[in-house]
Amino acid sequence: MTVLTTERLILRDWTDDPADLARIYDIYSRPDITRWLAVSPGLPMTDPVQAVERLQFWRDRHAADGGRYGTWAIEVRETSVVAGTALLKPLPGTPETQLTENIETGWHLHPDSWGHGYATEAARALVAREFTAGTPEIYALVSPGNEPSMAVCRRLGMAHVGRRTDWYGGEELETFVLAAPTN
């Protein structure tokens, strides 16, 4: 199901289609991606069957969200290639089993899709949609040292508020926030 479209992208549900599962595995088995996702157990993937498990984890996590929150595929309209993942969800607190009122956006792109502005374009669309729903501010949490993701945060107009340990069981993460526009 398509969630959002932008000029160049389609944000849609990940499916159990073999091509989607292969892409999930290709993305999340790469140490150059997963090294920044320390808060995600089971990464990097070492067996393609883990893509099926990850897809089910995402579906279960967002089952009660009515489509408002999710972990979606970012598909490039022109080529139909899935560039990576975009997410929008309530942040897990401390302990991680307890969700907070804070909303997070994030992205995980395949290296073959880096440098095209896809993460910024996808996140900008998700953030705009969430602000329309009434959320007052949206966060992005970045592992220290992940300069490309911090650059995306800055392109989105997010303010860096330092390293914080409020979420993900207390892991220290670079924290960026964007307040909803006032009209």
mmCIF file with all atom_site columns, C-alpha atoms in Angstrom:
data_model
loop_
_atom_site.group_PDB
_atom_site.id
_atom_site.type_symbol
_atom_site.label_atom_id
_atom_site.label_alt_id
_atom_site.label_comp_id
_atom_site.label_asym_id
_atom_site.label_entity_id
_atom_site.label_seq_id
_atom_site.pdbx_PDB_ins_code
_atom_site.Cartn_x
_atom_site.Cartn_y
_atom_site.Cartn_z
_atom_site.occupancy
_atom_site.B_iso_or_equiv
_atom_site.pdbx_formal_charge
_atom_site.auth_seq_id
_atom_site.auth_comp_id
_atom_site.auth_asym_id
_atom_site.auth_atom_id
_atom_site.pdbx_PDB_model_num
ATOM 1   C CA . MET A 1 1   ? 0.000  0.000   0.000   1.00 0.00 ? 1   MET A CA 1
ATOM 2   C CA . THR A 1 2   ? 1.262  3.466   -0.893  1.00 0.00 ? 2   THR A CA 1
ATOM 3   C CA . VAL A 1 3   ? 1.560  5.746   2.127   1.00 0.00 ? 3   VAL A CA 1
ATOM 4   C CA . LEU A 1 4   ? 2.907  8.935   0.534   1.00 0.00 ? 4   LEU A CA 1
ATOM 5   C CA . THR A 1 5   ? 4.277  10.115  -2.749  1.00 0.00 ? 5   THR A CA 1
ATOM 6   C CA . THR A 1 6   ? 6.735  12.886  -3.493  1.00 0.00 ? 6   THR A CA 1
ATOM 7   C CA . GLU A 1 7   ? 8.115  14.237  -6.723  1.00 0.00 ? 7   GLU A CA 1
ATOM 8   C CA . ARG A 1 8   ? 10.602 11.358  -7.024  1.00 0.00 ? 8   ARG A CA 1
ATOM 9   C CA . LEU A 1 9   ? 9.552  8.788   -4.434  1.00 0.00 ? 9   LEU A CA 1
ATOM 10  C CA . ILE A 1 10  ? 6.822  6.421   -3.360  1.00 0.00 ? 10  ILE A CA 1
ATOM 11  C CA . LEU A 1 11  ? 6.719  5.558   0.334   1.00 0.00 ? 11  LEU A CA 1
ATOM 12  C CA . ARG A 1 12  ? 4.936  2.255   0.653   1.00 0.00 ? 12  ARG A CA 1
ATOM 13  C CA . ASP A 1 13  ? 4.573  -0.762  2.857   1.00 0.00 ? 13  ASP A CA 1
ATOM 14  C CA . TRP A 1 14  ? 7.339  -3.313  2.650   1.00 0.00 ? 14  TRP A CA 1
ATOM 15  C CA . THR A 1 15  ? 5.879  -6.554  1.288   1.00 0.00 ? 15  THR A CA 1
ATOM 16  C CA . ASP A 1 16  ? 6.760  -10.223 1.454   1.00 0.00 ? 16  ASP A CA 1
ATOM 17  C CA . ASP A 1 17  ? 7.500  -10.159 -2.272  1.00 0.00 ? 17  ASP A CA 1
ATOM 18  C CA . PRO A 1 18  ? 10.865 -11.882 -2.868  1.00 0.00 ? 18  PRO A CA 1
ATOM 19  C CA . ALA A 1 19  ? 12.355 -8.664  -4.309  1.00 0.00 ? 19  ALA A CA 1
ATOM 20  C CA . ASP A 1 20  ? 11.411 -6.689  -1.183  1.00 0.00 ? 20  ASP A CA 1
ATOM 21  C CA . LEU A 1 21  ? 12.719 -9.395  1.134   1.00 0.00 ? 21  LEU A CA 1
ATOM 22  C CA . ALA A 1 22  ? 15.985 -9.552  -0.825  1.00 0.00 ? 22  ALA A CA 1
ATOM 23  C CA . ARG A 1 23  ? 16.354 -5.777  -0.554  1.00 0.00 ? 23  ARG A CA 1
ATOM 24  C CA . ILE A 1 24  ? 15.645 -5.811  3.199   1.00 0.00 ? 24  ILE A CA 1
ATOM 25  C CA . TYR A 1 25  ? 18.347 -8.442  3.599   1.00 0.00 ? 25  TYR A CA 1
ATOM 26  C CA . ASP A 1 26  ? 20.743 -6.546  1.322   1.00 0.00 ? 26  ASP A CA 1
ATOM 27  C CA . ILE A 1 27  ? 20.307 -3.344  3.348   1.00 0.00 ? 27  ILE A CA 1
ATOM 28  C CA . TYR A 1 28  ? 20.315 -4.780  6.860   1.00 0.00 ? 28  TYR A CA 1
ATOM 29  C CA . SER A 1 29  ? 23.137 -7.288  6.330   1.00 0.00 ? 29  SER A CA 1
ATOM 30  C CA . ARG A 1 30  ? 25.605 -4.472  5.564   1.00 0.00 ? 30  ARG A CA 1
ATOM 31  C CA . PRO A 1 31  ? 27.927 -3.440  8.407   1.00 0.00 ? 31  PRO A CA 1
ATOM 32  C CA . ASP A 1 32  ? 28.288 0.022   6.814   1.00 0.00 ? 32  ASP A CA 1
ATOM 33  C CA . ILE A 1 33  ? 24.579 0.542   7.565   1.00 0.00 ? 33  ILE A CA 1
ATOM 34  C CA . THR A 1 34  ? 23.978 -1.509  10.689  1.00 0.00 ? 34  THR A CA 1
ATOM 35  C CA . ARG A 1 35  ? 26.918 -0.076  12.622  1.00 0.00 ? 35  ARG A CA 1
ATOM 36  C CA . TRP A 1 36  ? 24.741 3.022   13.071  1.00 0.00 ? 36  TRP A CA 1
ATOM 37  C CA . LEU A 1 37  ? 21.756 0.993   14.294  1.00 0.00 ? 37  LEU A CA 1
ATOM 38  C CA . ALA A 1 38  ? 23.095 -0.277  17.594  1.00 0.00 ? 38  ALA A CA 1
ATOM 39  C CA . VAL A 1 39  ? 19.635 -0.016  19.146  1.00 0.00 ? 39  VAL A CA 1
ATOM 40  C CA . SER A 1 40  ? 18.360 -2.720  16.759  1.00 0.00 ? 40  SER A CA 1
ATOM 41  C CA . PRO A 1 41  ? 19.123 -6.237  17.994  1.00 0.00 ? 41  PRO A CA 1
ATOM 42  C CA . GLY A 1 42  ? 19.793 -8.928  15.405  1.00 0.00 ? 42  GLY A CA 1
ATOM 43  C CA . LEU A 1 43  ? 21.792 -6.725  13.066  1.00 0.00 ? 43  LEU A CA 1
ATOM 44  C CA . PRO A 1 44  ? 23.625 -7.132  10.832  1.00 0.00 ? 44  PRO A CA 1
ATOM 45  C CA . MET A 1 45  ? 21.527 -9.908  9.359   1.00 0.00 ? 45  MET A CA 1
ATOM 46  C CA . THR A 1 46  ? 23.452 -13.050 8.534   1.00 0.00 ? 46  THR A CA 1
ATOM 47  C CA . ASP A 1 47  ? 20.708 -15.155 6.929   1.00 0.00 ? 47  ASP A CA 1
ATOM 48  C CA . PRO A 1 48  ? 18.085 -14.092 4.358   1.00 0.00 ? 48  PRO A CA 1
ATOM 49  C CA . VAL A 1 49  ? 15.308 -15.617 6.496   1.00 0.00 ? 49  VAL A CA 1
ATOM 50  C CA . GLN A 1 50  ? 15.939 -12.770 8.925   1.00 0.00 ? 50  GLN A CA 1
ATOM 51  C CA . ALA A 1 51  ? 14.378 -10.409 6.369   1.00 0.00 ? 51  ALA A CA 1
ATOM 52  C CA . VAL A 1 52  ? 11.063 -12.234 6.824   1.00 0.00 ? 52  VAL A CA 1
ATOM 53  C CA . GLU A 1 53  ? 11.421 -11.918 10.599  1.00 0.00 ? 53  GLU A CA 1
ATOM 54  C CA . ARG A 1 54  ? 12.281 -8.202  10.371  1.00 0.00 ? 54  ARG A CA 1
ATOM 55  C CA . LEU A 1 55  ? 9.275  -7.532  8.130   1.00 0.00 ? 55  LEU A CA 1
ATOM 56  C CA . GLN A 1 56  ? 7.019  -9.296  10.631  1.00 0.00 ? 56  GLN A CA 1
ATOM 57  C CA . PHE A 1 57  ? 8.580  -7.304  13.490  1.00 0.00 ? 57  PHE A CA 1
ATOM 58  C CA . TRP A 1 58  ? 7.777  -4.053  11.651  1.00 0.00 ? 58  TRP A CA 1
ATOM 59  C CA . ARG A 1 59  ? 4.213  -5.205  10.926  1.00 0.00 ? 59  ARG A CA 1
ATOM 60  C CA . ASP A 1 60  ? 3.652  -6.203  14.550  1.00 0.00 ? 60  ASP A CA 1
ATOM 61  C CA . ARG A 1 61  ? 5.165  -2.975  15.868  1.00 0.00 ? 61  ARG A CA 1
ATOM 62  C CA . HIS A 1 62  ? 2.824  -0.833  13.775  1.00 0.00 ? 62  HIS A CA 1
ATOM 63  C CA . ALA A 1 63  ? -0.288 -3.063  13.724  1.00 0.00 ? 63  ALA A CA 1
ATOM 64  C CA . ALA A 1 64  ? -2.312 -0.761  15.981  1.00 0.00 ? 64  ALA A CA 1
ATOM 65  C CA . ASP A 1 65  ? -1.113 2.512   14.402  1.00 0.00 ? 65  ASP A CA 1
ATOM 66  C CA . GLY A 1 66  ? -3.744 2.687   11.671  1.00 0.00 ? 66  GLY A CA 1
ATOM 67  C CA . GLY A 1 67  ? -1.144 3.647   9.064   1.00 0.00 ? 67  GLY A CA 1
ATOM 68  C CA . ARG A 1 68  ? -0.109 6.816   10.888  1.00 0.00 ? 68  ARG A CA 1
ATOM 69  C CA . TYR A 1 69  ? 3.215  5.339   11.947  1.00 0.00 ? 69  TYR A CA 1
ATOM 70  C CA . GLY A 1 70  ? 5.307  2.772   10.195  1.00 0.00 ? 70  GLY A CA 1
ATOM 71  C CA . THR A 1 71  ? 8.519  1.481   8.715   1.00 0.00 ? 71  THR A CA 1
ATOM 72  C CA . TRP A 1 72  ? 8.164  1.886   4.961   1.00 0.00 ? 72  TRP A CA 1
ATOM 73  C CA . ALA A 1 73  ? 10.025 1.177   1.747   1.00 0.00 ? 73  ALA A CA 1
ATOM 74  C CA . ILE A 1 74  ? 11.308 4.214   -0.148  1.00 0.00 ? 74  ILE A CA 1
ATOM 75  C CA . GLU A 1 75  ? 10.819 3.397   -3.829  1.00 0.00 ? 75  GLU A CA 1
ATOM 76  C CA . VAL A 1 76  ? 12.278 5.577   -6.568  1.00 0.00 ? 76  VAL A CA 1
ATOM 77  C CA . ARG A 1 77  ? 9.474  6.329   -9.039  1.00 0.00 ? 77  ARG A CA 1
ATOM 78  C CA . GLU A 1 78  ? 11.667 6.488   -12.118 1.00 0.00 ? 78  GLU A CA 1
ATOM 79  C CA . THR A 1 79  ? 13.386 3.119   -11.592 1.00 0.00 ? 79  THR A CA 1
ATOM 80  C CA . SER A 1 80  ? 11.153 1.220   -9.100  1.00 0.00 ? 80  SER A CA 1
ATOM 81  C CA . VAL A 1 81  ? 14.320 0.504   -7.107  1.00 0.00 ? 81  VAL A CA 1
ATOM 82  C CA . VAL A 1 82  ? 13.807 0.491   -3.354  1.00 0.00 ? 82  VAL A CA 1
ATOM 83  C CA . ALA A 1 83  ? 16.333 3.007   -2.060  1.00 0.00 ? 83  ALA A CA 1
ATOM 84  C CA . GLY A 1 84  ? 15.826 2.062   1.580   1.00 0.00 ? 84  GLY A CA 1
ATOM 85  C CA . THR A 1 85  ? 13.586 2.528   4.586   1.00 0.00 ? 85  THR A CA 1
ATOM 86  C CA . ALA A 1 86  ? 11.822 5.542   6.082   1.00 0.00 ? 86  ALA A CA 1
ATOM 87  C CA . LEU A 1 87  ? 10.187 5.452   9.475   1.00 0.00 ? 87  LEU A CA 1
ATOM 88  C CA . LEU A 1 88  ? 7.921  7.492   11.667  1.00 0.00 ? 88  LEU A CA 1
ATOM 89  C CA . LYS A 1 89  ? 7.037  6.166   15.106  1.00 0.00 ? 89  LYS A CA 1
ATOM 90  C CA . PRO A 1 90  ? 6.685  6.874   18.808  1.00 0.00 ? 90  PRO A CA 1
ATOM 91  C CA . LEU A 1 91  ? 10.089 6.725   20.467  1.00 0.00 ? 91  LEU A CA 1
ATOM 92  C CA . PRO A 1 92  ? 10.746 3.866   22.878  1.00 0.00 ? 92  PRO A CA 1
ATOM 93  C CA . GLY A 1 93  ? 11.759 5.155   26.296  1.00 0.00 ? 93  GLY A CA 1
ATOM 94  C CA . THR A 1 94  ? 13.644 3.704   29.200  1.00 0.00 ? 94  THR A CA 1
ATOM 95  C CA . PRO A 1 95  ? 12.792 0.851   29.396  1.00 0.00 ? 95  PRO A CA 1
ATOM 96  C CA . GLU A 1 96  ? 12.449 0.346   25.646  1.00 0.00 ? 96  GLU A CA 1
ATOM 97  C CA . THR A 1 97  ? 9.172  -1.527  26.078  1.00 0.00 ? 97  THR A CA 1
ATOM 98  C CA . GLN A 1 98  ? 7.536  1.737   27.138  1.00 0.00 ? 98  GLN A CA 1
ATOM 99  C CA . LEU A 1 99  ? 6.637  4.045   24.257  1.00 0.00 ? 99  LEU A CA 1
ATOM 100 C CA . THR A 1 100 ? 6.860  7.788   24.808  1.00 0.00 ? 100 THR A CA 1
ATOM 101 C CA . GLU A 1 101 ? 4.769  10.638  23.413  1.00 0.00 ? 101 GLU A CA 1
ATOM 102 C CA . ASN A 1 102 ? 7.788  11.753  21.359  1.00 0.00 ? 102 ASN A CA 1
ATOM 103 C CA . ILE A 1 103 ? 7.708  10.994  17.635  1.00 0.00 ? 103 ILE A CA 1
ATOM 104 C CA . GLU A 1 104 ? 10.787 10.004  15.648  1.00 0.00 ? 104 GLU A CA 1
ATOM 105 C CA . THR A 1 105 ? 11.550 10.052  11.960  1.00 0.00 ? 105 THR A CA 1
ATOM 106 C CA . GLY A 1 106 ? 14.421 8.090   10.510  1.00 0.00 ? 106 GLY A CA 1
ATOM 107 C CA . TRP A 1 107 ? 15.908 6.541   7.378   1.00 0.00 ? 107 TRP A CA 1
ATOM 108 C CA . HIS A 1 108 ? 18.189 3.689   6.379   1.00 0.00 ? 108 HIS A CA 1
ATOM 109 C CA . LEU A 1 109 ? 19.306 3.777   2.750   1.00 0.00 ? 109 LEU A CA 1
ATOM 110 C CA . HIS A 1 110 ? 21.214 1.283   0.652   1.00 0.00 ? 110 HIS A CA 1
ATOM 111 C CA . PRO A 1 111 ? 24.659 2.582   -0.356  1.00 0.00 ? 111 PRO A CA 1
ATOM 112 C CA . ASP A 1 112 ? 23.620 2.548   -4.028  1.00 0.00 ? 112 ASP A CA 1
ATOM 113 C CA . SER A 1 113 ? 21.043 5.202   -3.119  1.00 0.00 ? 113 SER A CA 1
ATOM 114 C CA . TRP A 1 114 ? 23.238 7.490   -1.017  1.00 0.00 ? 114 TRP A CA 1
ATOM 115 C CA . GLY A 1 115 ? 23.834 11.038  -2.187  1.00 0.00 ? 115 GLY A CA 1
ATOM 116 C CA . HIS A 1 116 ? 20.592 11.537  -4.144  1.00 0.00 ? 116 HIS A CA 1
ATOM 117 C CA . GLY A 1 117 ? 18.586 13.363  -1.476  1.00 0.00 ? 117 GLY A CA 1
ATOM 118 C CA . TYR A 1 118 ? 16.126 10.496  -1.034  1.00 0.00 ? 118 TYR A CA 1
ATOM 119 C CA . ALA A 1 119 ? 16.383 10.411  2.763   1.00 0.00 ? 119 ALA A CA 1
ATOM 120 C CA . THR A 1 120 ? 15.710 14.141  2.997   1.00 0.00 ? 120 THR A CA 1
ATOM 121 C CA . GLU A 1 121 ? 12.809 13.994  0.539   1.00 0.00 ? 121 GLU A CA 1
ATOM 122 C CA . ALA A 1 122 ? 11.164 11.020  2.255   1.00 0.00 ? 122 ALA A CA 1
ATOM 123 C CA . ALA A 1 123 ? 11.611 12.408  5.775   1.00 0.00 ? 123 ALA A CA 1
ATOM 124 C CA . ARG A 1 124 ? 10.370 15.854  4.747   1.00 0.00 ? 124 ARG A CA 1
ATOM 125 C CA . ALA A 1 125 ? 7.128  14.311  3.443   1.00 0.00 ? 125 ALA A CA 1
ATOM 126 C CA . LEU A 1 126 ? 6.607  12.207  6.580   1.00 0.00 ? 126 LEU A CA 1
ATOM 127 C CA . VAL A 1 127 ? 7.327  15.155  8.876   1.00 0.00 ? 127 VAL A CA 1
ATOM 128 C CA . ALA A 1 128 ? 4.895  17.405  6.984   1.00 0.00 ? 128 ALA A CA 1
ATOM 129 C CA . ARG A 1 129 ? 2.179  14.773  7.194   1.00 0.00 ? 129 ARG A CA 1
ATOM 130 C CA . GLU A 1 130 ? 2.747  14.273  10.917  1.00 0.00 ? 130 GLU A CA 1
ATOM 131 C CA . PHE A 1 131 ? 2.658  18.000  11.624  1.00 0.00 ? 131 PHE A CA 1
ATOM 132 C CA . THR A 1 132 ? -0.696 18.141  9.820   1.00 0.00 ? 132 THR A CA 1
ATOM 133 C CA . ALA A 1 133 ? -1.913 15.475  12.277  1.00 0.00 ? 133 ALA A CA 1
ATOM 134 C CA . GLY A 1 134 ? -1.100 17.844  15.156  1.00 0.00 ? 134 GLY A CA 1
ATOM 135 C CA . THR A 1 135 ? 2.223  16.584  16.471  1.00 0.00 ? 135 THR A CA 1
ATOM 136 C CA . PRO A 1 136 ? 4.072  19.596  17.957  1.00 0.00 ? 136 PRO A CA 1
ATOM 137 C CA . GLU A 1 137 ? 7.635  18.386  17.341  1.00 0.00 ? 137 GLU A CA 1
ATOM 138 C CA . ILE A 1 138 ? 9.475  15.523  15.702  1.00 0.00 ? 138 ILE A CA 1
ATOM 139 C CA . TYR A 1 139 ? 12.825 14.034  16.657  1.00 0.00 ? 139 TYR A CA 1
ATOM 140 C CA . ALA A 1 140 ? 15.610 12.310  14.766  1.00 0.00 ? 140 ALA A CA 1
ATOM 141 C CA . LEU A 1 141 ? 18.152 10.314  16.755  1.00 0.00 ? 141 LEU A CA 1
ATOM 142 C CA . VAL A 1 142 ? 21.534 9.625   15.232  1.00 0.00 ? 142 VAL A CA 1
ATOM 143 C CA . SER A 1 143 ? 24.428 7.500   16.427  1.00 0.00 ? 143 SER A CA 1
ATOM 144 C CA . PRO A 1 144 ? 27.448 9.651   17.281  1.00 0.00 ? 144 PRO A CA 1
ATOM 145 C CA . GLY A 1 145 ? 29.737 9.890   14.265  1.00 0.00 ? 145 GLY A CA 1
ATOM 146 C CA . ASN A 1 146 ? 27.056 9.306   11.628  1.00 0.00 ? 146 ASN A CA 1
ATOM 147 C CA . GLU A 1 147 ? 27.757 12.562  9.810   1.00 0.00 ? 147 GLU A CA 1
ATOM 148 C CA . PRO A 1 148 ? 25.641 11.819  6.699   1.00 0.00 ? 148 PRO A CA 1
ATOM 149 C CA . SER A 1 149 ? 22.494 11.314  8.808   1.00 0.00 ? 149 SER A CA 1
ATOM 150 C CA . MET A 1 150 ? 23.241 14.416  10.840  1.00 0.00 ? 150 MET A CA 1
ATOM 151 C CA . ALA A 1 151 ? 23.521 16.313  7.530   1.00 0.00 ? 151 ALA A CA 1
ATOM 152 C CA . VAL A 1 152 ? 20.036 15.067  6.582   1.00 0.00 ? 152 VAL A CA 1
ATOM 153 C CA . CYS A 1 153 ? 18.730 16.377  9.913   1.00 0.00 ? 153 CYS A CA 1
ATOM 154 C CA . ARG A 1 154 ? 20.236 19.781  9.200   1.00 0.00 ? 154 ARG A CA 1
ATOM 155 C CA . ARG A 1 155 ? 18.766 19.826  5.662   1.00 0.00 ? 155 ARG A CA 1
ATOM 156 C CA . LEU A 1 156 ? 15.366 19.152  7.235   1.00 0.00 ? 156 LEU A CA 1
ATOM 157 C CA . GLY A 1 157 ? 15.859 22.250  9.389   1.00 0.00 ? 157 GLY A CA 1
ATOM 158 C CA . MET A 1 158 ? 16.154 20.257  12.602  1.00 0.00 ? 158 MET A CA 1
ATOM 159 C CA . ALA A 1 159 ? 17.974 21.776  15.561  1.00 0.00 ? 159 ALA A CA 1
ATOM 160 C CA . HIS A 1 160 ? 20.732 19.768  17.209  1.00 0.00 ? 160 HIS A CA 1
ATOM 161 C CA . VAL A 1 161 ? 20.049 19.650  20.953  1.00 0.00 ? 161 VAL A CA 1
ATOM 162 C CA . GLY A 1 162 ? 23.079 17.576  21.920  1.00 0.00 ? 162 GLY A CA 1
ATOM 163 C CA . ARG A 1 163 ? 23.504 13.987  22.999  1.00 0.00 ? 163 ARG A CA 1
ATOM 164 C CA . ARG A 1 164 ? 20.606 12.655  25.036  1.00 0.00 ? 164 ARG A CA 1
ATOM 165 C CA . THR A 1 165 ? 19.739 9.378   26.741  1.00 0.00 ? 165 THR A CA 1
ATOM 166 C CA . ASP A 1 166 ? 15.944 9.784   27.017  1.00 0.00 ? 166 ASP A CA 1
ATOM 167 C CA . TRP A 1 167 ? 15.063 6.955   24.625  1.00 0.00 ? 167 TRP A CA 1
ATOM 168 C CA . TYR A 1 168 ? 16.096 3.510   23.427  1.00 0.00 ? 168 TYR A CA 1
ATOM 169 C CA . GLY A 1 169 ? 16.853 2.257   26.898  1.00 0.00 ? 169 GLY A CA 1
ATOM 170 C CA . GLY A 1 170 ? 19.223 5.108   27.673  1.00 0.00 ? 170 GLY A CA 1
ATOM 171 C CA . GLU A 1 171 ? 21.587 4.837   24.706  1.00 0.00 ? 171 GLU A CA 1
ATOM 172 C CA . GLU A 1 172 ? 23.444 8.107   24.145  1.00 0.00 ? 172 GLU A CA 1
ATOM 173 C CA . LEU A 1 173 ? 22.358 9.487   20.764  1.00 0.00 ? 173 LEU A CA 1
ATOM 174 C CA . GLU A 1 174 ? 22.756 12.757  18.898  1.00 0.00 ? 174 GLU A CA 1
ATOM 175 C CA . THR A 1 175 ? 19.333 14.364  19.151  1.00 0.00 ? 175 THR A CA 1
ATOM 176 C CA . PHE A 1 176 ? 17.722 16.636  16.610  1.00 0.00 ? 176 PHE A CA 1
ATOM 177 C CA . VAL A 1 177 ? 14.271 18.219  16.869  1.00 0.00 ? 177 VAL A CA 1
ATOM 178 C CA . LEU A 1 178 ? 11.975 20.118  14.549  1.00 0.00 ? 178 LEU A CA 1
ATOM 179 C CA . ALA A 1 179 ? 9.003  22.073  15.843  1.00 0.00 ? 179 ALA A CA 1
ATOM 180 C CA . ALA A 1 180 ? 5.794  22.252  13.873  1.00 0.00 ? 180 ALA A CA 1
ATOM 181 C CA . PRO A 1 181 ? 5.430  25.459  11.883  1.00 0.00 ? 181 PRO A CA 1
ATOM 182 C CA . THR A 1 182 ? 3.249  28.121  13.439  1.00 0.00 ? 182 THR A CA 1
ATOM 183 C CA . ASN A 1 183 ? 0.742  29.822  11.210  1.00 0.00 ? 183 ASN A CA 1
#
